[in-house]
């Protein structure tokens, strides 16, 4: 079968959940036995979101091959279990960079470099890149931004051209819009959808399928009205209502025949509807998990998207432990030694979150100390692990002023130091230790058991600073053990206080690899322990 291309665009507003719809469609096609990949094209000029702060863009997700990407790639992986790569996340910045590099190299000698055709050709090349390396039955391409934005125009022009080149059997456009509800009028309004589709048509793209985001169910009459105005079949007008979990979306889409409409339009007879067995079991188990467990997220951002993958990993582990995880943001800037006991009251455990820079770190250190002294399960991730190390150095080893070089370059005890290979790096974009690295685990440790007695694992990283091995022997003698090391470099990847019920810090980000059907073993063990101790 030729590779078929599905383009997902959005209109009216941003935040309609294009990423979830793309991931759900991927899931539904996979369930039919197709090999798929999902990629995101973002119209901003940054090369990647690595240098954006989470208030602007939410969490920065990291692929196994070390690309810093949009958080939607996390959804793609969590829904479908595929491993995305640097070719699955492309920005305008990357497109321009490669065109400009080619221009300097002399690849276009004699020519004027223009948006059309040079930028659009580069976009088309990138859209087809994944399928040129490996066969995929379907490539789902999500275009970031909203129709009408100046910066998404070259992407839409590239899609228009590609659709023409590929033909209707091999390409299709799914457009997401919003149907707002006007409470005063008591009415759902379709005009924004009509306008948005007209805009798309004006660019030469006729969407075949519409997904309407709505807070209230849409009547058949309304759907057929939209169909009429927009040149689509009524069956191809799908509604996307707010659901209790994003993981309900694939089932909801399947119930409306979303994937069947798409397959039929691309000349494929859909055949039987897949049962989605394990997926439904997850949802069922989730529904039955009514016992709540509260986990504190100690960090400086109190916004959902900043710790997206951690929240999802906790939720996955919760379901498989028959618990509903209630994650509460604990702003580390407000933590003091005086209020810590009150702040963490009722919490079954804490996650000390990743991060960069000084703000809020003393609060993380206080939380680490409290958890260590009160046998409260604590999971330190990246910066969180580094704070566990600093706390231990200061209060157990008696190393006053112990710190990370990141926070205090003149600390007398640099227990967290800059990595050797980072010392001469001056550019901040894309230069951290990124992506998956091997980690050797020490047998007979909590971590080892959590990983199902595996001795070699691979996890994804995003950091510049690292445990200083000069202090290793002192830490181990005092009870904080290094239980995971990178075999090549000897870098400390995991620390654990073995005498504590659950006190583990990882230099890597386990949250990037937890999926619905394969929850992460460390999160599983963490939640399991939290639940047991709470009894
Ligand atoms: N700022 C720390 C470092 O660069 C931790 C990074 C993180 O938490 N992702 O090492």
Short mmCIF file of C-alpha atoms and ligand atoms in Angstrom, two decimals:
data_model
loop_
_atom_site.label_atom_id
_atom_site.label_comp_id
_atom_site.label_asym_id
_atom_site.label_seq_id
_atom_site.Cartn_x
_atom_site.Cartn_y
_atom_site.Cartn_z
CA UNK A 1 0.00 0.00 0.00
CA UNK A 2 1.22 3.53 -0.86
CA UNK A 3 1.80 5.80 2.08
CA UNK A 4 -1.32 7.83 2.74
CA UNK A 5 -1.11 11.31 4.23
CA UNK A 6 -3.60 12.75 6.68
CA UNK A 7 -3.32 16.45 7.46
CA UNK A 8 -4.85 17.83 10.64
CA UNK A 9 -5.51 21.56 10.70
CA UNK A 10 -7.35 23.76 13.15
CA UNK A 11 -9.53 26.84 12.92
CA UNK A 12 -11.38 29.40 15.05
CA UNK A 13 -9.15 29.12 18.14
CA UNK A 14 -6.07 27.34 19.35
CA UNK A 15 -6.19 24.66 22.08
CA UNK A 16 -8.92 22.62 20.38
CA UNK A 17 -7.04 19.42 21.05
CA UNK A 18 -5.57 18.75 17.60
CA UNK A 19 -2.81 16.77 19.26
CA UNK A 20 -5.26 14.48 21.02
CA UNK A 21 -7.30 14.00 17.86
CA UNK A 22 -4.16 13.20 15.86
CA UNK A 23 -3.01 10.73 18.52
CA UNK A 24 -6.47 9.15 18.72
CA UNK A 25 -6.64 8.72 14.97
CA UNK A 26 -3.20 7.14 15.05
CA UNK A 27 -4.40 4.75 17.72
CA UNK A 28 -7.52 3.79 15.74
CA UNK A 29 -5.57 3.12 12.55
CA UNK A 30 -2.99 1.08 14.46
CA UNK A 31 -5.79 -1.02 15.90
CA UNK A 32 -6.66 -1.95 12.32
CA UNK A 33 -3.14 -3.20 11.79
CA UNK A 34 -1.74 -0.20 9.93
CA UNK A 35 1.75 1.10 10.51
CA UNK A 36 1.55 4.78 11.31
CA UNK A 37 3.57 7.73 12.39
CA UNK A 38 2.47 11.15 13.62
CA UNK A 39 4.40 14.36 13.15
CA UNK A 40 3.94 17.97 14.17
CA UNK A 41 4.76 21.05 12.12
CA UNK A 42 4.89 24.21 14.20
CA UNK A 43 4.82 27.64 12.58
CA UNK A 44 7.04 29.46 15.09
CA UNK A 45 10.59 30.53 14.35
CA UNK A 46 12.40 28.90 17.28
CA UNK A 47 14.35 25.88 16.05
CA UNK A 48 12.76 23.87 18.85
CA UNK A 49 10.83 24.69 22.04
CA UNK A 50 13.91 23.92 24.17
CA UNK A 51 14.58 27.56 24.88
CA UNK A 52 10.93 28.51 25.47
CA UNK A 53 9.67 28.81 29.00
CA UNK A 54 6.80 26.56 30.03
CA UNK A 55 4.46 29.53 30.53
CA UNK A 56 4.77 30.13 26.78
CA UNK A 57 4.65 26.62 25.50
CA UNK A 58 4.11 24.07 28.26
CA UNK A 59 6.48 21.22 28.83
CA UNK A 60 9.33 20.51 26.49
CA UNK A 61 9.14 16.86 25.46
CA UNK A 62 12.28 14.95 24.50
CA UNK A 63 12.48 12.16 21.93
CA UNK A 64 14.72 9.14 22.39
CA UNK A 65 17.05 10.47 19.68
CA UNK A 66 17.46 13.71 21.60
CA UNK A 67 15.19 16.30 19.99
CA UNK A 68 13.47 18.84 22.22
CA UNK A 69 9.91 18.98 20.94
CA UNK A 70 6.37 20.16 21.42
CA UNK A 71 4.41 18.39 24.15
CA UNK A 72 2.00 16.94 21.57
CA UNK A 73 4.68 14.39 20.71
CA UNK A 74 4.18 13.09 24.23
CA UNK A 75 0.51 12.48 23.41
CA UNK A 76 1.47 10.71 20.19
CA UNK A 77 3.72 8.33 22.12
CA UNK A 78 1.39 7.79 25.08
CA UNK A 79 -1.55 6.95 22.83
CA UNK A 80 0.18 4.84 20.21
CA UNK A 81 3.35 3.52 21.85
CA UNK A 82 5.39 4.57 18.80
CA UNK A 83 8.80 6.12 19.36
CA UNK A 84 8.98 9.49 17.66
CA UNK A 85 12.22 11.01 16.39
CA UNK A 86 13.66 14.40 15.46
CA UNK A 87 11.91 14.07 12.09
CA UNK A 88 8.52 14.07 13.83
CA UNK A 89 8.83 17.63 15.05
CA UNK A 90 9.58 20.48 12.66
CA UNK A 91 9.31 24.24 13.10
CA UNK A 92 9.40 27.14 10.65
CA UNK A 93 12.80 27.92 12.15
CA UNK A 94 14.18 24.55 11.12
CA UNK A 95 12.72 24.85 7.64
CA UNK A 96 14.30 28.27 7.11
CA UNK A 97 17.58 27.20 8.66
CA UNK A 98 18.02 24.36 6.21
CA UNK A 99 17.00 26.49 3.21
CA UNK A 100 19.42 29.22 4.25
CA UNK A 101 22.21 26.70 4.82
CA UNK A 102 21.62 25.30 1.33
CA UNK A 103 21.66 28.81 -0.10
CA UNK A 104 25.03 29.53 1.56
CA UNK A 105 26.35 26.21 0.36
CA UNK A 106 25.49 27.24 -3.16
CA UNK A 107 22.80 24.67 -3.83
CA UNK A 108 20.56 27.22 -5.52
CA UNK A 109 23.23 29.15 -7.43
CA UNK A 110 21.75 31.84 -9.64
CA UNK A 111 18.28 31.62 -8.15
CA UNK A 112 16.25 34.01 -5.99
CA UNK A 113 15.21 32.13 -2.84
CA UNK A 114 11.50 32.60 -2.14
CA UNK A 115 8.80 31.30 0.18
CA UNK A 116 7.22 29.64 -2.83
CA UNK A 117 8.77 27.37 -4.04
CA UNK A 118 11.83 27.04 -1.79
CA UNK A 119 10.27 27.13 1.65
CA UNK A 120 7.20 25.19 0.55
CA UNK A 121 9.40 22.59 -1.18
CA UNK A 122 11.38 22.15 2.02
CA UNK A 123 8.13 21.71 3.98
CA UNK A 124 6.92 19.11 1.50
CA UNK A 125 10.27 17.32 1.71
CA UNK A 126 10.00 17.23 5.53
CA UNK A 127 6.42 16.00 5.44
CA UNK A 128 7.54 13.03 3.33
CA UNK A 129 10.84 12.47 5.12
CA UNK A 130 9.70 9.86 7.66
CA UNK A 131 8.09 7.70 4.99
CA UNK A 132 11.20 7.96 2.80
CA UNK A 133 13.26 6.26 5.50
CA UNK A 134 10.80 3.57 6.54
CA UNK A 135 7.49 2.37 5.18
CA UNK A 136 4.37 3.76 6.83
CA UNK A 137 0.81 3.07 5.75
CA UNK A 138 -0.31 6.40 7.17
CA UNK A 139 1.55 9.56 8.03
CA UNK A 140 -0.52 11.90 10.18
CA UNK A 141 0.69 15.48 10.05
CA UNK A 142 -0.59 17.98 12.57
CA UNK A 143 -0.15 21.63 11.63
CA UNK A 144 0.25 23.85 14.68
CA UNK A 145 -1.48 27.22 14.94
CA UNK A 146 -4.83 28.34 13.58
CA UNK A 147 -6.06 28.96 10.03
CA UNK A 148 -5.71 32.66 9.31
CA UNK A 149 -2.39 33.05 11.13
CA UNK A 150 0.15 34.72 8.87
CA UNK A 151 2.83 32.22 9.83
CA UNK A 152 0.93 29.07 8.94
CA UNK A 153 0.39 30.12 5.31
CA UNK A 154 3.49 28.41 3.84
CA UNK A 155 2.46 25.15 5.54
CA UNK A 156 -1.04 25.32 4.10
CA UNK A 157 0.31 26.11 0.66
CA UNK A 158 2.62 23.09 0.95
CA UNK A 159 -0.34 20.90 1.93
CA UNK A 160 -2.37 22.22 -0.98
CA UNK A 161 0.41 21.29 -3.40
CA UNK A 162 1.00 17.91 -1.81
CA UNK A 163 -2.68 17.02 -1.94
CA UNK A 164 -2.64 17.78 -5.63
CA UNK A 165 0.50 15.70 -6.20
CA UNK A 166 -0.62 12.74 -4.09
CA UNK A 167 -4.23 12.65 -5.26
CA UNK A 168 -7.43 12.24 -3.27
CA UNK A 169 -6.86 8.54 -2.46
CA UNK A 170 -3.53 9.26 -0.83
CA UNK A 171 -4.20 12.49 1.01
CA UNK A 172 -6.95 13.90 3.11
CA UNK A 173 -7.57 16.94 5.29
CA UNK A 174 -9.23 16.80 8.67
CA UNK A 175 -10.13 20.22 10.01
CA UNK A 176 -10.92 20.97 13.65
CA UNK A 177 -13.06 23.90 14.67
CA UNK A 178 -15.03 25.16 17.62
CA UNK A 179 -18.82 25.34 17.90
CA UNK A 180 -19.36 27.86 20.68
CA UNK A 181 -22.42 27.85 22.90
CA UNK A 182 -24.04 31.21 23.59
CA UNK A 183 -25.69 30.80 26.95
CA UNK A 184 -27.83 33.95 26.65
CA UNK A 185 -29.26 32.75 23.35
CA UNK A 186 -29.23 29.11 24.44
CA UNK A 187 -27.71 28.23 21.07
CA UNK A 188 -24.76 26.49 19.53
CA UNK A 189 -23.22 28.60 16.78
CA UNK A 190 -21.84 27.22 13.53
CA UNK A 191 -20.80 30.47 11.84
CA UNK A 192 -17.18 30.37 13.07
CA UNK A 193 -16.88 26.89 11.53
CA UNK A 194 -18.31 28.03 8.22
CA UNK A 195 -15.95 31.01 8.16
CA UNK A 196 -12.96 28.89 9.03
CA UNK A 197 -13.73 26.35 6.29
CA UNK A 198 -14.21 29.21 3.79
CA UNK A 199 -10.76 30.49 4.71
CA UNK A 200 -9.32 27.07 4.10
CA UNK A 201 -11.15 26.79 0.78
CA UNK A 202 -9.76 30.20 -0.14
CA UNK A 203 -6.31 28.70 0.25
CA UNK A 204 -7.27 25.90 -2.10
CA UNK A 205 -7.91 23.23 0.53
CA UNK A 206 -11.25 21.51 0.82
CA UNK A 207 -11.42 19.59 4.11
CA UNK A 208 -12.98 16.13 3.78
CA UNK A 209 -13.67 15.64 7.48
CA UNK A 210 -14.63 18.17 10.14
CA UNK A 211 -14.19 17.63 13.85
CA UNK A 212 -16.25 20.08 15.86
CA UNK A 213 -15.15 20.78 19.38
CA UNK A 214 -18.16 21.50 21.56
CA UNK A 215 -19.24 21.68 25.16
CA UNK A 216 -22.76 20.44 24.34
CA UNK A 217 -23.89 17.56 22.12
CA UNK A 218 -24.60 18.54 18.52
CA UNK A 219 -27.92 17.61 16.96
CA UNK A 220 -28.10 15.76 13.62
CA UNK A 221 -29.72 18.85 12.21
CA UNK A 222 -26.78 21.03 13.20
CA UNK A 223 -24.31 18.54 11.79
CA UNK A 224 -26.10 18.38 8.48
CA UNK A 225 -26.27 22.17 8.36
CA UNK A 226 -22.50 22.35 8.79
CA UNK A 227 -22.08 19.63 6.16
CA UNK A 228 -24.19 21.60 3.69
CA UNK A 229 -22.36 24.86 4.16
CA UNK A 230 -18.91 23.31 4.06
CA UNK A 231 -19.12 20.78 1.18
CA UNK A 232 -18.61 17.73 3.37
CA UNK A 233 -20.73 14.63 4.03
CA UNK A 234 -22.87 14.65 7.16
CA UNK A 235 -21.19 11.41 8.23
CA UNK A 236 -17.89 13.26 8.04
CA UNK A 237 -18.96 15.86 10.59
CA UNK A 238 -17.69 14.44 13.86
CA UNK A 239 -18.21 15.95 17.26
CA UNK A 240 -15.58 16.17 19.93
CA UNK A 241 -17.15 16.83 23.27
CA UNK A 242 -15.28 17.36 26.54
CA UNK A 243 -14.74 13.95 28.13
CA UNK A 244 -13.63 12.87 31.58
CA UNK A 245 -10.25 11.76 30.25
CA UNK A 246 -8.32 12.39 27.06
CA UNK A 247 -8.00 8.61 26.76
CA UNK A 248 -11.76 8.37 26.15
CA UNK A 249 -11.28 10.26 22.89
CA UNK A 250 -10.26 7.32 20.65
CA UNK A 251 -13.33 5.33 21.74
CA UNK A 252 -15.58 8.32 21.29
CA UNK A 253 -14.13 8.95 17.81
CA UNK A 254 -14.46 5.29 16.89
CA UNK A 255 -18.11 5.25 17.96
CA UNK A 256 -18.77 7.99 15.44
CA UNK A 257 -16.94 6.17 12.66
CA UNK A 258 -14.14 8.74 12.45
CA UNK A 259 -11.51 6.30 11.15
CA UNK A 260 -14.04 4.53 8.89
CA UNK A 261 -15.00 7.79 7.18
CA UNK A 262 -11.34 8.56 6.57
CA UNK A 263 -10.53 5.08 5.24
CA UNK A 264 -13.54 5.07 2.94
CA UNK A 265 -12.63 8.47 1.54
CA UNK A 266 -9.15 7.12 0.80
CA UNK A 267 -10.55 4.16 -1.09
CA UNK A 268 -10.11 1.53 1.61
CA UNK A 269 -12.94 -0.73 2.76
CA UNK A 270 -12.79 -0.38 6.52
CA UNK A 271 -13.88 -3.90 7.49
CA UNK A 272 -14.71 -4.77 11.06
CA UNK A 273 -14.42 -2.29 13.90
CA UNK A 274 -11.47 -3.23 16.13
CA UNK A 275 -12.43 -4.04 19.71
CA UNK A 276 -9.70 -1.90 21.33
CA UNK A 277 -9.58 -4.49 24.12
CA UNK A 278 -6.63 -3.45 26.30
CA UNK A 279 -7.48 0.21 25.74
CA UNK A 280 -11.03 -0.28 26.98
CA UNK A 281 -9.74 -2.30 29.91
CA UNK A 282 -7.61 0.67 30.88
CA UNK A 283 -10.64 2.98 30.73
CA UNK A 284 -12.74 0.51 32.69
CA UNK A 285 -10.10 0.16 35.36
CA UNK A 286 -9.74 3.90 35.48
CA UNK A 287 -13.47 4.30 36.03
CA UNK A 288 -13.44 1.76 38.84
CA UNK A 289 -10.45 3.30 40.58
CA UNK A 290 -12.37 5.51 42.93
CA UNK A 291 -10.00 5.51 45.90
CA UNK A 292 -8.07 8.74 45.70
CA UNK A 293 -4.41 9.19 46.43
CA UNK A 294 -2.93 12.67 46.66
CA UNK A 295 0.53 13.37 45.31
CA UNK A 296 2.24 16.73 45.69
CA UNK A 297 4.05 18.14 42.67
CA UNK A 298 6.76 20.30 44.13
CA UNK A 299 7.85 22.80 41.51
CA UNK A 300 7.83 26.43 40.53
CA UNK A 301 5.14 26.23 37.87
CA UNK A 302 1.57 25.78 38.97
CA UNK A 303 0.24 25.11 35.53
CA UNK A 304 -0.95 21.84 34.01
CA UNK A 305 1.04 21.88 30.82
CA UNK A 306 4.40 22.54 32.46
CA UNK A 307 4.50 19.03 33.93
CA UNK A 308 2.26 17.31 31.38
CA UNK A 309 4.18 14.04 31.08
CA UNK A 310 4.59 13.71 34.86
CA UNK A 311 0.85 14.18 35.37
CA UNK A 312 0.08 11.57 32.72
CA UNK A 313 2.64 9.11 34.12
CA UNK A 314 1.10 9.46 37.58
CA UNK A 315 -2.36 8.93 36.13
CA UNK A 316 -1.25 5.77 34.24
CA UNK A 317 0.42 4.31 37.33
CA UNK A 318 -2.63 5.23 39.38
CA UNK A 319 -4.99 3.29 37.13
CA UNK A 320 -2.86 0.14 37.23
CA UNK A 321 -2.75 0.41 41.02
CA UNK A 322 -6.52 0.98 41.14
CA UNK A 323 -6.10 4.48 42.42
CA UNK A 324 -7.25 7.84 41.19
CA UNK A 325 -4.23 10.10 41.50
CA UNK A 326 -5.00 13.63 42.55
CA UNK A 327 -1.90 15.67 41.74
CA UNK A 328 -1.68 18.90 43.71
CA UNK A 329 0.69 21.66 42.71
CA UNK A 330 2.90 22.74 45.57
CA UNK A 331 4.60 25.99 44.63
CA UNK A 332 8.13 25.54 45.90
CA UNK A 333 8.67 29.30 46.14
CA UNK A 334 6.20 29.42 49.02
CA UNK A 335 7.66 26.52 50.99
CA UNK A 336 9.38 27.31 54.27
CA UNK A 337 10.68 25.04 57.00
CA UNK A 338 7.78 26.33 59.12
CA UNK A 339 4.95 25.56 56.73
CA UNK A 340 6.25 22.38 55.11
CA UNK A 341 4.46 19.95 57.45
CA UNK A 342 1.15 21.71 56.88
CA UNK A 343 1.75 22.09 53.17
CA UNK A 344 2.32 18.37 52.67
CA UNK A 345 -0.38 17.22 55.05
CA UNK A 346 -2.56 14.47 53.60
CA UNK A 347 -0.20 13.77 50.73
CA UNK A 348 0.78 10.18 50.13
CA UNK A 349 4.00 11.17 48.40
CA UNK A 350 5.73 13.94 46.49
CA UNK A 351 7.38 14.38 43.14
CA UNK A 352 10.16 16.94 43.17
CA UNK A 353 9.96 18.35 39.68
CA UNK A 354 12.53 19.11 37.00
CA UNK A 355 13.51 22.66 36.23
CA UNK A 356 16.16 25.26 35.57
CA UNK A 357 17.55 28.16 37.54
CA UNK A 358 17.45 29.44 41.09
CA UNK A 359 13.77 30.25 41.53
CA UNK A 360 12.01 27.91 43.94
CA UNK A 361 14.93 25.57 44.59
CA UNK A 362 15.28 26.19 48.34
CA UNK A 363 11.65 25.08 48.71
CA UNK A 364 12.46 21.88 46.82
CA UNK A 365 15.35 21.26 49.21
CA UNK A 366 13.09 21.77 52.23
CA UNK A 367 10.54 19.35 50.75
CA UNK A 368 13.28 16.78 50.12
CA UNK A 369 14.49 17.11 53.70
CA UNK A 370 10.99 16.75 55.09
CA UNK A 371 10.26 13.68 52.99
CA UNK A 372 13.57 12.08 53.91
CA UNK A 373 13.10 12.64 57.64
CA UNK A 374 9.42 11.65 57.72
CA UNK A 375 9.56 8.54 55.56
CA UNK A 376 7.32 10.23 52.99
CA UNK A 377 7.76 8.65 49.53
CA UNK A 378 9.64 11.07 47.32
CA UNK A 379 10.48 10.92 43.63
CA UNK A 380 13.05 13.43 42.43
CA UNK A 381 13.26 13.99 38.70
CA UNK A 382 16.27 15.68 37.10
CA UNK A 383 16.54 18.98 39.00
CA UNK A 384 14.44 17.25 41.68
CA UNK A 385 17.09 14.54 42.02
CA UNK A 386 19.80 17.19 42.17
CA UNK A 387 17.94 18.90 45.03
CA UNK A 388 17.74 15.58 46.90
CA UNK A 389 21.52 15.30 46.55
CA UNK A 390 22.13 18.86 47.73
CA UNK A 391 19.83 18.38 50.70
CA UNK A 392 21.62 15.20 51.70
CA UNK A 393 25.01 16.89 51.36
CA UNK A 394 23.99 19.84 53.50
CA UNK A 395 22.10 18.06 56.25
CA UNK A 396 23.50 14.54 56.44
CA UNK A 397 27.09 15.00 55.28
CA UNK A 398 27.33 18.41 56.96
CA UNK A 399 28.66 20.11 53.83
CA UNK A 400 27.50 23.66 54.49
CA UNK A 401 26.69 25.63 51.39
CA UNK A 402 26.67 22.52 49.19
CA UNK A 403 25.02 23.43 45.91
CA UNK A 404 24.84 22.98 42.18
CA UNK A 405 27.25 24.96 40.04
CA UNK A 406 24.16 26.05 38.11
CA UNK A 407 22.85 27.95 41.14
CA UNK A 408 26.09 28.96 42.83
CA UNK A 409 29.25 28.87 40.73
CA UNK A 410 31.42 29.53 43.78
CA UNK A 411 29.93 26.95 46.14
CA UNK A 412 32.52 25.32 48.44
CA UNK A 413 30.90 21.93 47.77
CA UNK A 414 29.86 21.46 44.17
CA UNK A 415 28.02 18.18 44.72
CA UNK A 416 26.21 18.91 41.46
CA UNK A 417 28.74 19.95 38.88
CA UNK A 418 28.72 20.88 35.22
CA UNK A 419 29.35 17.87 32.96
CA UNK A 420 32.82 17.80 31.44
CA UNK A 421 31.57 17.93 27.84
CA UNK A 422 29.33 20.90 28.69
CA UNK A 423 32.16 23.12 29.92
CA UNK A 424 33.03 24.73 26.59
CA UNK A 425 29.50 25.06 25.29
CA UNK A 426 28.32 28.64 24.86
CA UNK A 427 25.18 28.21 22.74
CA UNK A 428 22.15 27.34 24.85
CA UNK A 429 19.86 25.90 22.15
CA UNK A 430 19.82 22.12 21.77
CA UNK A 431 23.17 21.62 23.49
CA UNK A 432 22.23 19.81 26.70
CA UNK A 433 22.75 16.10 27.27
CA UNK A 434 19.62 15.06 25.39
CA UNK A 435 17.89 11.82 24.56
CA UNK A 436 18.17 8.21 25.63
CA UNK A 437 21.26 6.81 27.33
CA UNK A 438 22.00 3.42 28.84
CA UNK A 439 21.84 3.00 32.57
CA UNK A 440 23.28 0.06 34.50
CA UNK A 441 21.26 -0.76 37.60
CA UNK A 442 22.67 -2.24 40.81
CA UNK A 443 20.99 -5.50 41.76
CA UNK A 444 19.15 -5.83 45.06
CA UNK A 445 17.98 -2.25 45.21
CA UNK A 446 14.48 -0.83 45.24
CA UNK A 447 15.06 0.57 41.76
CA UNK A 448 16.24 -2.79 40.43
CA UNK A 449 13.14 -4.51 41.73
CA UNK A 450 10.91 -1.76 40.39
CA UNK A 451 12.36 -2.29 36.91
CA UNK A 452 11.53 -6.00 37.16
CA UNK A 453 15.13 -6.95 37.96
CA UNK A 454 16.48 -5.53 34.72
CA UNK A 455 20.17 -4.62 34.85
CA UNK A 456 20.34 -2.44 31.79
CA UNK A 457 17.73 0.17 30.95
CA UNK A 458 17.56 3.18 28.66
CA UNK A 459 16.03 6.50 29.67
CA UNK A 460 15.80 10.01 28.24
CA UNK A 461 17.76 12.97 29.51
CA UNK A 462 17.74 16.75 29.35
CA UNK A 463 20.36 18.36 31.55
CA UNK A 464 23.74 20.08 31.76
CA UNK A 465 24.64 19.39 35.37
CA UNK A 466 25.36 16.11 37.08
CA UNK A 467 26.21 14.40 40.35
CA UNK A 468 29.87 15.04 41.23
CA UNK A 469 31.56 11.64 41.54
CA UNK A 470 34.22 13.14 43.81
CA UNK A 471 31.64 12.92 46.62
CA UNK A 472 30.27 9.50 45.75
CA UNK A 473 31.98 7.46 48.48
CA UNK A 474 30.83 9.90 51.20
CA UNK A 475 27.23 9.75 50.01
CA UNK A 476 27.22 5.97 49.86
CA UNK A 477 28.73 5.55 53.31
CA UNK A 478 26.05 7.86 54.73
CA UNK A 479 23.19 5.96 53.06
CA UNK A 480 22.43 7.66 49.75
CA UNK A 481 23.45 5.07 47.15
CA UNK A 482 24.15 5.48 43.51
CA UNK A 483 22.07 2.64 42.07
CA UNK A 484 22.15 3.56 38.38
CA UNK A 485 25.17 4.58 36.32
CA UNK A 486 25.82 5.25 32.67
CA UNK A 487 28.21 2.47 31.65
CA UNK A 488 30.30 4.56 29.25
CA UNK A 489 30.82 7.72 31.25
CA UNK A 490 30.30 6.63 34.85
CA UNK A 491 27.73 9.42 35.28
CA UNK A 492 25.37 8.86 38.22
CA UNK A 493 21.84 8.43 36.84
CA UNK A 494 19.88 7.22 39.89
CA UNK A 495 20.26 7.75 43.63
CA UNK A 496 18.30 5.93 46.29
CA UNK A 497 18.13 5.90 50.07
CA UNK A 498 17.67 2.19 50.58
CA UNK A 499 16.61 2.47 54.22
CA UNK A 500 13.74 4.84 53.31
CA UNK A 501 10.38 3.40 52.12
CA UNK A 502 10.71 5.18 48.75
CA UNK A 503 13.30 7.87 48.16
CA UNK A 504 14.60 7.79 44.60
CA UNK A 505 16.02 10.49 42.39
CA UNK A 506 16.65 10.06 38.68
CA UNK A 507 18.85 12.31 36.59
CA UNK A 508 16.77 11.23 33.60
CA UNK A 509 13.09 11.85 32.85
CA UNK A 510 11.13 8.60 33.22
CA UNK A 511 7.92 10.52 32.52
CA UNK A 512 8.74 10.75 28.80
CA UNK A 513 8.30 7.03 28.31
CA UNK A 514 5.16 6.13 30.25
CA UNK A 515 2.31 5.14 27.94
CA UNK A 516 -1.29 4.10 28.49
CA UNK A 517 -0.60 0.43 27.79
CA UNK A 518 2.92 0.44 29.27
CA UNK A 519 3.03 2.53 32.43
CA UNK A 520 6.53 3.38 33.64
CA UNK A 521 7.91 0.91 36.23
CA UNK A 522 9.25 3.60 38.57
CA UNK A 523 5.96 5.49 38.62
CA UNK A 524 4.17 2.17 39.15
CA UNK A 525 6.34 1.28 42.12
CA UNK A 526 6.12 4.79 43.54
CA UNK A 527 2.31 4.86 43.46
CA UNK A 528 2.12 1.30 44.75
CA UNK A 529 4.23 2.22 47.77
CA UNK A 530 2.33 5.47 48.36
CA UNK A 531 -0.93 3.51 48.33
CA UNK A 532 0.38 0.82 50.68
CA UNK A 533 1.77 3.29 53.18
CA UNK A 534 -1.44 5.25 53.19
CA UNK A 535 -3.45 2.23 54.37
N1 LIG B 1 18.86 22.45 35.49
C1 LIG B 1 19.31 21.12 35.67
C2 LIG B 1 20.40 20.74 34.69
O1 LIG B 1 20.55 21.36 33.68
C3 LIG B 1 18.16 20.12 35.61
C4 LIG B 1 17.46 20.08 34.28
C5 LIG B 1 16.11 19.42 34.33
O2 LIG B 1 15.48 19.32 35.39
N2 LIG B 1 15.60 19.02 33.20
O3 LIG B 1 21.13 19.82 34.91
#
